[in-house]
Coordinates of C-alpha atoms and ligand atoms in Angstrom, one line a residue:
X1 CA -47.9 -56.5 -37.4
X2 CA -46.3 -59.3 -39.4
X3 CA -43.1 -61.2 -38.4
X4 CA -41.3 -59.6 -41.3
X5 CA -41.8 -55.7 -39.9
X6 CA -41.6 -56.9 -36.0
X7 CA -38.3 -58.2 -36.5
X8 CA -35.8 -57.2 -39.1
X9 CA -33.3 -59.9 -40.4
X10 CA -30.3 -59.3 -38.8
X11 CA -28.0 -58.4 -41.1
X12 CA -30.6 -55.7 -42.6
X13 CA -30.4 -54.3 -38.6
X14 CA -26.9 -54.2 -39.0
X15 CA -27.1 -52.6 -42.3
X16 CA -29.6 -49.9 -41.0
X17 CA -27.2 -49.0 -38.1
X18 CA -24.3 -48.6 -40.1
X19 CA -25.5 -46.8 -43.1
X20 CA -28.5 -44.9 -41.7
X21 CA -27.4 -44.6 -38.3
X22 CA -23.9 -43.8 -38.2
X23 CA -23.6 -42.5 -42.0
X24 CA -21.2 -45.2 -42.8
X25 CA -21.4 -46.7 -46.5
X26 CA -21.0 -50.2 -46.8
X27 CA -18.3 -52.0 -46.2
X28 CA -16.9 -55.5 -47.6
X29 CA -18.2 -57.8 -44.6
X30 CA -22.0 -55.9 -44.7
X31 CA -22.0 -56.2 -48.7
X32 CA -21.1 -59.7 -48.3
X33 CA -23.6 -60.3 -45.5
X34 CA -26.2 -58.9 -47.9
X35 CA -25.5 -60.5 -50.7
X36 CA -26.2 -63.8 -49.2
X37 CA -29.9 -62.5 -47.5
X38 CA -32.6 -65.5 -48.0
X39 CA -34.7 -64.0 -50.8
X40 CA -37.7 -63.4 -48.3
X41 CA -35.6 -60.6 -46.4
X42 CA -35.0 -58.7 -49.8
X43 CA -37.9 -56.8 -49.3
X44 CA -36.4 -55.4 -46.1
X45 CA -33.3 -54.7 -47.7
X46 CA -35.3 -52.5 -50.8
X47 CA -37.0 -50.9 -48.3
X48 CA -33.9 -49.8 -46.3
X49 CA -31.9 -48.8 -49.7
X50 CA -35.0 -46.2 -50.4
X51 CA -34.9 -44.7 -47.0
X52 CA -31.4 -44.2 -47.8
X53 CA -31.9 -42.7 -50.9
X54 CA -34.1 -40.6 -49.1
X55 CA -31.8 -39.5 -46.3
X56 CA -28.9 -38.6 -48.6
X57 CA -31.0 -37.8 -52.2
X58 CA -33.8 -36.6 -51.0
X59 CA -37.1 -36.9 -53.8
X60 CA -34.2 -35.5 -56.4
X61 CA -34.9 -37.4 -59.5
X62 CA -32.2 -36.9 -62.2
X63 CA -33.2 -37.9 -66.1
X64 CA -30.8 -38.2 -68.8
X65 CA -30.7 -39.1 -72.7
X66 CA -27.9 -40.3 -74.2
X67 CA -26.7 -39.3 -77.7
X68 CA -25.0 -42.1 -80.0
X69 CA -22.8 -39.0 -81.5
X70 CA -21.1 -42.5 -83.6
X71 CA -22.7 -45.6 -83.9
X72 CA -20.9 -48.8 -84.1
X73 CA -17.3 -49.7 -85.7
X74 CA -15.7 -50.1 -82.3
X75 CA -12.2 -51.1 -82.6
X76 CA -12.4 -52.9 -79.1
X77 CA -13.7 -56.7 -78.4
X78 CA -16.1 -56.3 -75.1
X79 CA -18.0 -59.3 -75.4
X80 CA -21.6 -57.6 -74.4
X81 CA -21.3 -54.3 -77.6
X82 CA -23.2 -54.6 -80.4
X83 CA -20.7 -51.6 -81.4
X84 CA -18.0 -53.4 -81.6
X85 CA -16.2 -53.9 -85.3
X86 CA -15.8 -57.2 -85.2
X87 CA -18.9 -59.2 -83.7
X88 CA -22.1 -59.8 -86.7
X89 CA -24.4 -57.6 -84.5
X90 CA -27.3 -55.6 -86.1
X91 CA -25.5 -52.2 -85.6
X92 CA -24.8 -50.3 -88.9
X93 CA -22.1 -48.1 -88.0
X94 CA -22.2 -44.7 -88.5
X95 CA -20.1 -41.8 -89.3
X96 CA -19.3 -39.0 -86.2
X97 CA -22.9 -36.4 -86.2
X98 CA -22.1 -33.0 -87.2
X99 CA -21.8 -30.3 -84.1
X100 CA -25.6 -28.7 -85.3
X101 CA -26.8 -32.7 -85.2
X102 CA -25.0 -32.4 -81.4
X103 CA -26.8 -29.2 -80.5
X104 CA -30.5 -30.6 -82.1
X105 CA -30.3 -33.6 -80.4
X106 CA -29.5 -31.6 -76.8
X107 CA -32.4 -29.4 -77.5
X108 CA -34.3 -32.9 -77.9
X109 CA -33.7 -33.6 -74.9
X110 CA -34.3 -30.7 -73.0
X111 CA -37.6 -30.9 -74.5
X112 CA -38.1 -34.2 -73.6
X113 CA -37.8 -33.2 -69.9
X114 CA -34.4 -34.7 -69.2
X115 CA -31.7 -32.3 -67.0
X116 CA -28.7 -34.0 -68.6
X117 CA -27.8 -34.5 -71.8
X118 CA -24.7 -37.7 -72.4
X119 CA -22.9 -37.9 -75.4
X120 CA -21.8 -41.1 -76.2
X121 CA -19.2 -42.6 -78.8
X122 CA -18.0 -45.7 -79.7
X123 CA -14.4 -45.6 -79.6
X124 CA -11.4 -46.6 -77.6
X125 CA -10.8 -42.6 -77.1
X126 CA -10.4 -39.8 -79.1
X127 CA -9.0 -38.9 -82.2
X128 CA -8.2 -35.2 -82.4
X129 CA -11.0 -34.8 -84.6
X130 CA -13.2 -36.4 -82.8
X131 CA -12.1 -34.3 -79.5
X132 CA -12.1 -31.2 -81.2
X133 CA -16.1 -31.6 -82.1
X134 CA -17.0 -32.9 -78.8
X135 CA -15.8 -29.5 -77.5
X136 CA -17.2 -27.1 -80.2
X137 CA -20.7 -29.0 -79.7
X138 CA -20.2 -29.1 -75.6
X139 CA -19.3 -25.4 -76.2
X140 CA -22.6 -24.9 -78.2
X141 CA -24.9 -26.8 -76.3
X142 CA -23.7 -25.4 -72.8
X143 CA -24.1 -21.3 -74.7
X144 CA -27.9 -22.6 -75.6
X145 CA -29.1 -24.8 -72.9
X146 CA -29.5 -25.2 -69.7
X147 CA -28.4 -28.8 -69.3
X148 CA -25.9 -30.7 -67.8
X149 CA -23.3 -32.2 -70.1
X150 CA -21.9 -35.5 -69.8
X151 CA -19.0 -37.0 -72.5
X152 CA -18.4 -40.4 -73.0
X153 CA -15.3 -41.2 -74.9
X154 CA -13.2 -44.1 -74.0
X155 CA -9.7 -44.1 -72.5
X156 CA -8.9 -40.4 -71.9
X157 CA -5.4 -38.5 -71.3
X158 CA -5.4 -35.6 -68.8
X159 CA -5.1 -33.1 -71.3
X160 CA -8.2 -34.3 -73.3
X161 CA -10.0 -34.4 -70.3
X162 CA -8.8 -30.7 -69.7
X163 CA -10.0 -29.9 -72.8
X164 CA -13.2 -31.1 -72.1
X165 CA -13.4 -29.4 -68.9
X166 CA -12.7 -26.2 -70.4
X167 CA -14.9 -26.8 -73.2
X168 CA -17.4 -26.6 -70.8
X169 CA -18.4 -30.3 -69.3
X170 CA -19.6 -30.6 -66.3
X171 CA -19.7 -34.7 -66.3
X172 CA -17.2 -37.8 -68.0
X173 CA -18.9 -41.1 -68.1
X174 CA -16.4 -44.1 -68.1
X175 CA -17.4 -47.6 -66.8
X176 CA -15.2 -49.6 -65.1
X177 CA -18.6 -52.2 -66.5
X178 CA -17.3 -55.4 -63.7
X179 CA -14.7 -56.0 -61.2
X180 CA -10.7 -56.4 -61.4
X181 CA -10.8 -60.2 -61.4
X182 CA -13.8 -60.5 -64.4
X183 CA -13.0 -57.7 -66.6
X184 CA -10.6 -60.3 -68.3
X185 CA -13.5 -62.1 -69.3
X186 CA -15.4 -58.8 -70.7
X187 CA -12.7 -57.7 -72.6
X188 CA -9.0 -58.3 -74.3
X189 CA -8.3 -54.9 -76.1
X190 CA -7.8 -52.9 -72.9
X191 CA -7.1 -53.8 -69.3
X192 CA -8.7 -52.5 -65.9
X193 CA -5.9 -50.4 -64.8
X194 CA -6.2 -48.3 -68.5
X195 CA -10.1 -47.6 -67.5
X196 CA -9.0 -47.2 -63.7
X197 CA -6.7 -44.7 -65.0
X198 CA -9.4 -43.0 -66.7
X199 CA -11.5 -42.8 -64.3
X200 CA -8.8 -41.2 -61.7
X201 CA -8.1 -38.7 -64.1
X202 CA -11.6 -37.3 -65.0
X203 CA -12.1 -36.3 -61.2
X204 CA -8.2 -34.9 -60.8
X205 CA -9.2 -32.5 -63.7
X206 CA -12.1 -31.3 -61.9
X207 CA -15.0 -33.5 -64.1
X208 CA -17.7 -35.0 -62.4
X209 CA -17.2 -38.9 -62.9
X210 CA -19.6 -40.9 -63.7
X211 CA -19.0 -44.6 -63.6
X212 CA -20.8 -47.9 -63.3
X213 CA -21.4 -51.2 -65.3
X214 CA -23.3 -53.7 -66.3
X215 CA -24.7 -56.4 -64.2
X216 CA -25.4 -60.2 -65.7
X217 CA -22.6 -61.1 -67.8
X218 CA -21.5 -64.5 -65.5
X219 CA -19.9 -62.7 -62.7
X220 CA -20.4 -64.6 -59.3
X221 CA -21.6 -62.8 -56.5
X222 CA -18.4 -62.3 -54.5
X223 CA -17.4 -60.1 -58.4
X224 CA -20.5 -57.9 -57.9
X225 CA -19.3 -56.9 -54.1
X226 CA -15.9 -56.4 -55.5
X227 CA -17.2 -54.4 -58.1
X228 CA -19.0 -52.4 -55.9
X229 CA -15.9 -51.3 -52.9
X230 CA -13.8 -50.8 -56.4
X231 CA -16.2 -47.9 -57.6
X232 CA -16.9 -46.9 -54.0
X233 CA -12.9 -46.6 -54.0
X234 CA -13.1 -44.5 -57.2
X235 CA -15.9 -42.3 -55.3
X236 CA -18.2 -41.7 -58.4
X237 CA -20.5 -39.0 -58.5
X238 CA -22.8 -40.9 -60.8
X239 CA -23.5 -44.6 -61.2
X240 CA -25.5 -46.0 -64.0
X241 CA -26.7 -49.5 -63.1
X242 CA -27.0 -51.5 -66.3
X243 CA -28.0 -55.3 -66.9
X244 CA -27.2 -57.2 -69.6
X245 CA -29.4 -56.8 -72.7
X246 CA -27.9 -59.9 -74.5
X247 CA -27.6 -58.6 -78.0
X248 CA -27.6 -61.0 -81.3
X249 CA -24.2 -61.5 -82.6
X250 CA -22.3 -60.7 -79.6
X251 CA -20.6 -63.5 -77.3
X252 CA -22.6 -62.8 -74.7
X253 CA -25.8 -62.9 -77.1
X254 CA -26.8 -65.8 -75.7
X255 CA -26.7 -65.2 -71.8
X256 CA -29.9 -65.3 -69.6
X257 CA -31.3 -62.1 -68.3
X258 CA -30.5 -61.1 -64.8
X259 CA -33.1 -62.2 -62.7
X260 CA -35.2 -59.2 -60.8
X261 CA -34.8 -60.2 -57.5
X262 CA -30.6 -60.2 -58.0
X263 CA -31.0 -57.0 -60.0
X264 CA -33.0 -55.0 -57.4
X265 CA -30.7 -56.3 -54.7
X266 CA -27.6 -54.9 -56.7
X267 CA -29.4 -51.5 -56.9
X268 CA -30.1 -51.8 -53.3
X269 CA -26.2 -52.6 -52.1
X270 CA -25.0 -50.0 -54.7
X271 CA -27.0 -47.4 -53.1
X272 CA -25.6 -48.6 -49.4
X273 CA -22.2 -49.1 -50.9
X274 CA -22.7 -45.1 -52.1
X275 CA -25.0 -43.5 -50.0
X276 CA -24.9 -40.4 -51.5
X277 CA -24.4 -41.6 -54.9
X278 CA -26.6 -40.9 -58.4
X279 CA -27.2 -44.4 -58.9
X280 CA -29.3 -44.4 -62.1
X281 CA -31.0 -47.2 -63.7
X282 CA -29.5 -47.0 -67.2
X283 CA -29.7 -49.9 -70.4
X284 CA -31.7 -53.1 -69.6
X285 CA -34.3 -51.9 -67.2
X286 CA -37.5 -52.7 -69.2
X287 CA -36.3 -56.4 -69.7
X288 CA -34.7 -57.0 -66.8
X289 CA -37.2 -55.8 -64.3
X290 CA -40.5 -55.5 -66.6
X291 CA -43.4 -54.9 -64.2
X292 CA -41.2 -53.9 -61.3
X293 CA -39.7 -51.1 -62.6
X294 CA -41.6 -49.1 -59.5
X295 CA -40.2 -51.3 -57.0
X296 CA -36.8 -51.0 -58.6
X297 CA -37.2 -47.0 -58.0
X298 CA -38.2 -47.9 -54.5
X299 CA -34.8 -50.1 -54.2
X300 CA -32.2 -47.1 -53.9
X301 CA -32.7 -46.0 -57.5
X302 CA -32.1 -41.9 -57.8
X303 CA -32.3 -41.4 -61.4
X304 CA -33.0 -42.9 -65.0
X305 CA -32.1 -42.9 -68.2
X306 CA -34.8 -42.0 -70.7
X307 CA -34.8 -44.4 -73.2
X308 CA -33.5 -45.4 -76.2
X309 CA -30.2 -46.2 -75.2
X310 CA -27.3 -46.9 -77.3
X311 CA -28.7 -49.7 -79.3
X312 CA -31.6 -50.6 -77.9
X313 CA -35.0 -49.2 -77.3
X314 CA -36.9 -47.9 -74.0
X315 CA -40.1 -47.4 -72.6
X316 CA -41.9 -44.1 -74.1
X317 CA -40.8 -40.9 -72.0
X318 CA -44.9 -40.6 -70.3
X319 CA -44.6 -43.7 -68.7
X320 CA -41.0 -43.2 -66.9
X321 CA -42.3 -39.6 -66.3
X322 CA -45.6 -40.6 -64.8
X323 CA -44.0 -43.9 -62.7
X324 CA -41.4 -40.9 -61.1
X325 CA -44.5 -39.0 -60.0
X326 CA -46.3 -41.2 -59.0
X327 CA -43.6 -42.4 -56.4
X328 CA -43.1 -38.8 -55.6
X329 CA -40.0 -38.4 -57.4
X330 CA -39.0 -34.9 -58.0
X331 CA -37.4 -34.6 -61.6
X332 CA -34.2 -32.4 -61.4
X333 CA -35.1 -29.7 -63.7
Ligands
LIG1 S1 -18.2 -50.9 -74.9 FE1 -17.3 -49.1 -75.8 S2 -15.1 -49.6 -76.0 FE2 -16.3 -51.6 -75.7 S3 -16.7 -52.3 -77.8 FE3 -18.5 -51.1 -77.1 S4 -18.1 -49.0 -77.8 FE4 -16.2 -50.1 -77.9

């Protein structure tokens, strides 16, 4: 036996007794500990964020598609969108799909394997009209398929979110996307404490919430720990682990890519932060990690997101399907 197995760093130790042992998620001084693990104990740490996936997940693999139900046009200014109005990106905007566009694209996806089905659109939050087609399609889709429906809408009132819920939906997706101090630097049109609010709202009306960010857009180290005890504060259901995909035309079009090591030790302290947690690699995961998308599985990873995403393009569905598989991943049917 190697050093590396004999004796486990000790701040991984400490991180296996707390989480594993005594069912405690991670708190501020273990994240922190973590965060600043020599590179050659990260393997340790990857390995102990899969056994907890294990423990609390089981070999439950959950695979979604997202729908772009209205492409591009944003009114709002965060710095990474390619949706947004204002930046030159290579997005043509389109106009809101039709509710039978809504229901093909849901059978789509349930043909494509995945067990939930996200509609996505590019907006502050709802008009009316908007809200009132979201339900009639949630409506449709939930009377036809057997898929769990996600919404992702923007800033959302209680009583749209009721509506939602009693159109049918089991799941809102709204991303707090960095921490309290950086958000500034993300975006100018809307603050923290609106999405906060958001977010506090989907679960009081009885939503599933579904929140996360996106990893790579200059935040330090100490922003992705406070990131993480924010969401583990707003006790998500789901968390979709993005990195940056630096589109053209956007301010932050010109950032590096995170590099793997720092990405598959983010999924690793999410998944300790929120043991029992969805964390699912969403946009950037082909860039970011390339030839390590296994390992990243094996790092604390529960689900995926099948691509294309929003604006950018995935690996074909055989591959994610087979890679699951083959690490004995059980796809949630
Ligand atoms: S992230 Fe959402 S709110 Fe921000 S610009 Fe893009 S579509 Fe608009």
């Amino acid at each position: 036996m190697n050093d590396t197995l004999a004796s486990p760093h000790p701040s991984v130790a400490r991180a296996r007794a707390t989480v594993l042992d005594a069912e405690r998620p991670a708190d501020r001084a273990l994240l922190n500990e973590l965060t600043a693990l020599p590179a050659e104990a990260v393997p340790q740490l990857l390995t102990l964020a899969n056994a907890v996936r294990e423990r609390f997940c089981g070999s439950a693999a959950g695979v979604e598609v997202l729908f772009n139900a209205k492409k591009g046009g944003c009114s709002e200014d965060c710095n990474f969108c390619s949706q947004a109005a204002r930046y030159a990106s290579d997005v043509v905007p389109e106009p809101l799909h039709t509710v039978e566009s809504f229901v093909a694209a849901a059978r789509d996806a349930h043909e494509r394997g995945a067990s939930e089905f996200c509609i996505v659109v590019a907006v502050r939050g709802p008009s009316e009209t908007l809200l009132a087609r979201v339900c009639e399609a949630v409506r449709s889709i939930k009377a036809q398929l057997p898929l769990h429906v996600a919404v992702s809408l923007g800033i959302m009132s209680d009583d749209q979110l009721r509506r939602l819920r009693e159109a049918g939906a089991d799941k809102v997706n709204h991303n707090l996307e960095s921490s309290r101090r950086f958000f500034p630097q993300v975006c100018t049109t809307h603050s923290y404490d609106e999405r906060w609010a958001t977010c506090r709202a989907v679960k009081a009306n009885g939503l599933e919430l579904c929140c996360g960010g996106i990893i790579g857009m200059g935040e330090t180290p100490a922003d992705r720990v406070d990131f993480l005890l924010e969401l583990q504060e707003l006790m998500p259901e789901e968390v979709p682990v993005n990195f940056l995909n630096p589109r053209p035309g956007t301010p932050f079009g010109d950032r590096s890519t995170v590099e793997p090591i720092e990405a598959l030790r983010f999924v690793a302290l999410t998944r300790l932060a929120m043991p029992r947690a969805l964390v699912r690699f969403a946009g950037g995961r082909e860039i970011t990690l390339q030839g390590l998308q296994n390992l990243g599985m094996l790092s604390g990873a529960s689900g995926l997101v099948l691509g294309n995403y929003l604006t950018t393009e995935g690996q074909p569905d055989d591959r994610d399907f087979r890679m699951l598989e083959e690490l004995g991943f059980e796809v949630l049917a």
